[in-house]
Amino acid sequence: MTTPRKPRGPYRKGLERRQQILRAALEVFSEHGERGSSLKEIADRVGMSQAGVLHYFDSREELLLAVLAERDALDVEATADVTSPGEAVARTAAHNARQRGLVDLFVTLSAAASDPEHPANAFFVRRYEALTESIEDGLRKAQERDTVRTDIRPDHMARMLLALSDGLQLQWLLNPGIDMSETIQAFNLMCLGPSGERDDATPETGSGDGA
Amino acid sequence: MTTPRKPRGPYRKGLERRQQILRAALEVFSEHGERGSSLKEIADRVGMSQAGVLHYFDSREELLLAVLAERDALDVEATADVTSPGEAVARTAAHNARQRGLVDLFVTLSAAASDPEHPANAFFVRRYEALTESIEDGLRKAQERDTVRTDIRPDHMARMLLALSDGLQLQWLLNPGIDMSETIQAFNLMCLGPSGERDDATPETGSGDGA
DNA sequence: GTCTATACCCGGATAGAC
DNA sequence: GTCTATCCGGGTATAGAC
């Protein structure tokens, strides 16, 4: 933890290699899921041998966890300019619909990691905790502004949003014809305003950013 | 398809063995997911050798598909006496909360099967098609009775219900503290009646069958 | 730092004895 | 019908040369 000014030559090259491997691993895991991926293929993609990769990461498991952390960092970037929780989720859905590999990785891995023995279990448990809490906060504030109905508990709505997002990803993988973000927008409609405000024909809410 | 009166001795024993293996496989797949399960373990559990199991099923894949069909049949039984789609889903959630292994199998396998090359892909594609359609029908009828709000498309609501169910199962696997059916009941509340009918404080809907 | 070679393990499937 | 033995493929990890 001494924040070195500038790593010397050989050391720096090592770091670059690590990054390179990380990116390749992200790709490979994205395409085949965790269990379907091998060090060999990652190695091939970065142009070295399987043993070479293990020089940088020691074990496959270590690499997997590094990949997850990396993916999470990218995620945070992408959702930096969010507005309301519901919109954020819809936006992310639209974005994901262009990244089938990543969706697959996430769905597969989060399912596999539900086993407490899985190396990524702690990662996902924490992830959902954090996401739920953050969405819940956003919803609570919206309720105070009367932007969101107040007769449903915000923690329930938060879990619904996350579940909706995950579940739709699965449905979309099985049938790419379905429109994830359109469905989420419909849900957002159901979350609207104070109960009395809406009458039978509610027009489209503004912000319909494509899909 | 000639409905034989009564299979002779050796033949009958074979069928029993098959069933026995099927049950064991259901257990094992439930506990470890598809990729985590081996013929060896299934064989051990039923007290024979791996080769013995293959005498009845020829390949691992064949066994897997048989297990899925079996599970589906059990599912149909359990949801025979349904009332409204939303209630049915909530009920199933409550039931699932006592069968962690099965939930895990389902979540894991449906994710893995989203790959078009996966042996169970067709099974799951069809399954979701059928489920969506059936729920959609139920909702449409409820809308005609004004039991369900009419400003949301029934196909969207149907997909939401399924997604909600799947997504909550994942969240529950990661954190068994959350209450799946309570959350689904909250969603059902959001689907209620013609828009004007509800005022700010809606009391609990009846049918709160534990959880 | 990177490779080749190899040890080791585990899974599925097949052959052949009983 | 069931087992043992075996083959074969694939994976991770390690040893040791360069």
Coordinates of C-alpha atoms in Angstrom, one line a residue, chain A residues 23-161:
Chain A
R23 CA -9.9 -9.0 -20.9
A24 CA -9.5 -12.2 -22.7
A25 CA -10.9 -14.1 -19.8
L26 CA -13.9 -11.8 -19.7
E27 CA -14.5 -12.5 -23.3
V28 CA -14.2 -16.3 -23.0
F29 CA -16.3 -16.6 -19.8
S30 CA -18.9 -14.4 -21.5
E31 CA -19.1 -16.7 -24.5
H32 CA -19.1 -20.1 -22.7
G33 CA -20.1 -19.4 -19.1
E34 CA -17.9 -20.4 -16.3
R35 CA -17.9 -24.1 -16.4
G36 CA -17.6 -24.1 -20.2
S37 CA -14.5 -22.1 -20.2
S38 CA -10.9 -23.4 -20.0
L39 CA -7.6 -21.8 -19.2
K40 CA -6.4 -23.2 -22.5
E41 CA -8.9 -21.1 -24.5
I42 CA -8.1 -18.0 -22.6
A43 CA -4.4 -18.6 -23.1
D44 CA -4.9 -19.1 -26.8
R45 CA -6.8 -15.9 -27.2
V46 CA -4.0 -13.9 -25.5
G47 CA -1.4 -15.8 -27.5
M48 CA 0.3 -17.8 -24.8
S49 CA 0.2 -21.2 -23.2
Q50 CA -2.0 -22.3 -20.4
A51 CA 0.9 -22.5 -18.1
G52 CA 1.8 -19.0 -19.0
V53 CA -1.5 -17.8 -17.8
L54 CA -1.1 -19.6 -14.5
H55 CA 2.1 -17.7 -14.1
Y56 CA 0.0 -14.6 -13.6
F57 CA -3.0 -15.9 -11.7
D58 CA -1.9 -19.1 -9.9
S59 CA -5.3 -20.7 -10.2
R60 CA -8.3 -20.7 -12.4
E61 CA -10.5 -19.6 -9.4
E62 CA -8.4 -16.6 -8.8
L63 CA -8.8 -15.5 -12.4
L64 CA -12.5 -16.0 -12.2
L65 CA -12.9 -13.7 -9.2
A66 CA -10.7 -11.1 -10.9
V67 CA -12.9 -11.2 -13.9
L68 CA -16.0 -10.7 -11.8
A69 CA -14.6 -7.7 -10.1
E70 CA -13.6 -6.3 -13.5
R71 CA -17.0 -6.7 -14.9
D72 CA -18.5 -5.0 -11.9
A73 CA -16.3 -2.0 -12.4
L74 CA -17.4 -1.7 -16.0
D75 CA -21.0 -1.9 -14.9
V76 CA -20.6 0.9 -12.5
E77 CA -19.3 3.1 -15.2
A78 CA -22.2 2.3 -17.5
T79 CA -24.9 3.3 -15.0
A80 CA -23.2 6.4 -13.7
D81 CA -25.7 8.9 -15.1
V82 CA -28.9 7.3 -13.9
T83 CA -32.1 9.1 -13.1
S84 CA -34.8 6.9 -11.4
P85 CA -34.1 3.3 -10.4
G86 CA -36.7 2.0 -12.8
E87 CA -35.3 3.9 -15.7
A88 CA -31.8 2.7 -14.8
V89 CA -32.9 -0.9 -14.9
A90 CA -34.7 -0.4 -18.2
R91 CA -31.7 1.3 -19.7
T92 CA -29.4 -1.5 -18.5
A93 CA -31.7 -4.0 -20.1
A94 CA -31.6 -2.2 -23.4
H95 CA -27.8 -2.1 -23.2
N96 CA -27.5 -5.8 -22.3
A97 CA -29.6 -6.8 -25.3
R98 CA -26.5 -6.0 -27.3
Q99 CA -24.2 -8.2 -25.2
R100 CA -25.5 -11.7 -25.3
G101 CA -22.3 -13.2 -24.0
L102 CA -22.2 -11.1 -20.9
V103 CA -25.9 -11.8 -20.1
D104 CA -25.2 -15.4 -20.4
L105 CA -22.2 -15.2 -18.2
F106 CA -24.1 -13.4 -15.6
V107 CA -27.2 -15.6 -15.6
T108 CA -25.2 -18.8 -15.6
L109 CA -22.7 -17.7 -13.0
S110 CA -25.1 -16.1 -10.6
A111 CA -27.1 -19.3 -10.7
A112 CA -24.0 -21.5 -10.1
A113 CA -22.8 -19.2 -7.4
S114 CA -25.9 -19.6 -5.4
D115 CA -24.2 -22.7 -4.0
P116 CA -22.5 -21.4 -0.8
E117 CA -19.4 -23.5 -1.7
H118 CA -19.0 -21.7 -5.0
P119 CA -15.9 -19.4 -5.2
A120 CA -18.1 -16.5 -6.4
N121 CA -20.8 -16.9 -3.8
A122 CA -19.7 -14.1 -1.6
F123 CA -19.3 -11.8 -4.5
F124 CA -22.9 -12.3 -5.6
V125 CA -24.4 -12.2 -2.2
R126 CA -22.8 -8.8 -1.6
R127 CA -23.7 -7.6 -5.0
Y128 CA -27.4 -8.2 -4.5
E129 CA -27.4 -6.7 -1.1
A130 CA -25.8 -3.5 -2.4
L131 CA -28.0 -3.3 -5.5
T132 CA -31.2 -3.9 -3.5
E133 CA -30.3 -1.3 -1.0
S134 CA -29.4 1.3 -3.5
I135 CA -32.6 0.8 -5.6
E136 CA -34.7 0.8 -2.4
D137 CA -33.2 4.2 -1.4
G138 CA -34.0 5.7 -4.8
L139 CA -37.6 4.4 -4.6
R140 CA -38.1 5.7 -1.2
K141 CA -37.1 9.2 -2.3
A142 CA -39.4 8.9 -5.3
Q143 CA -42.2 8.0 -3.0
E144 CA -41.6 11.1 -0.9
R145 CA -41.9 13.1 -4.1
D146 CA -45.1 11.2 -4.9
T147 CA -43.5 10.0 -8.1
V148 CA -44.0 6.4 -7.1
R149 CA -47.0 4.8 -5.5
T150 CA -46.8 4.6 -1.8
D151 CA -48.9 1.5 -1.1
I152 CA -46.1 -1.0 -1.9
R153 CA -43.1 -1.4 0.3
P154 CA -40.0 0.0 -1.3
D155 CA -37.9 -3.1 -0.5
H156 CA -40.5 -5.2 -2.2
M157 CA -40.4 -3.0 -5.3
A158 CA -36.6 -3.0 -5.3
R159 CA -36.5 -6.8 -5.3
M160 CA -39.1 -6.9 -7.9
L161 CA -37.1 -4.7 -10.2

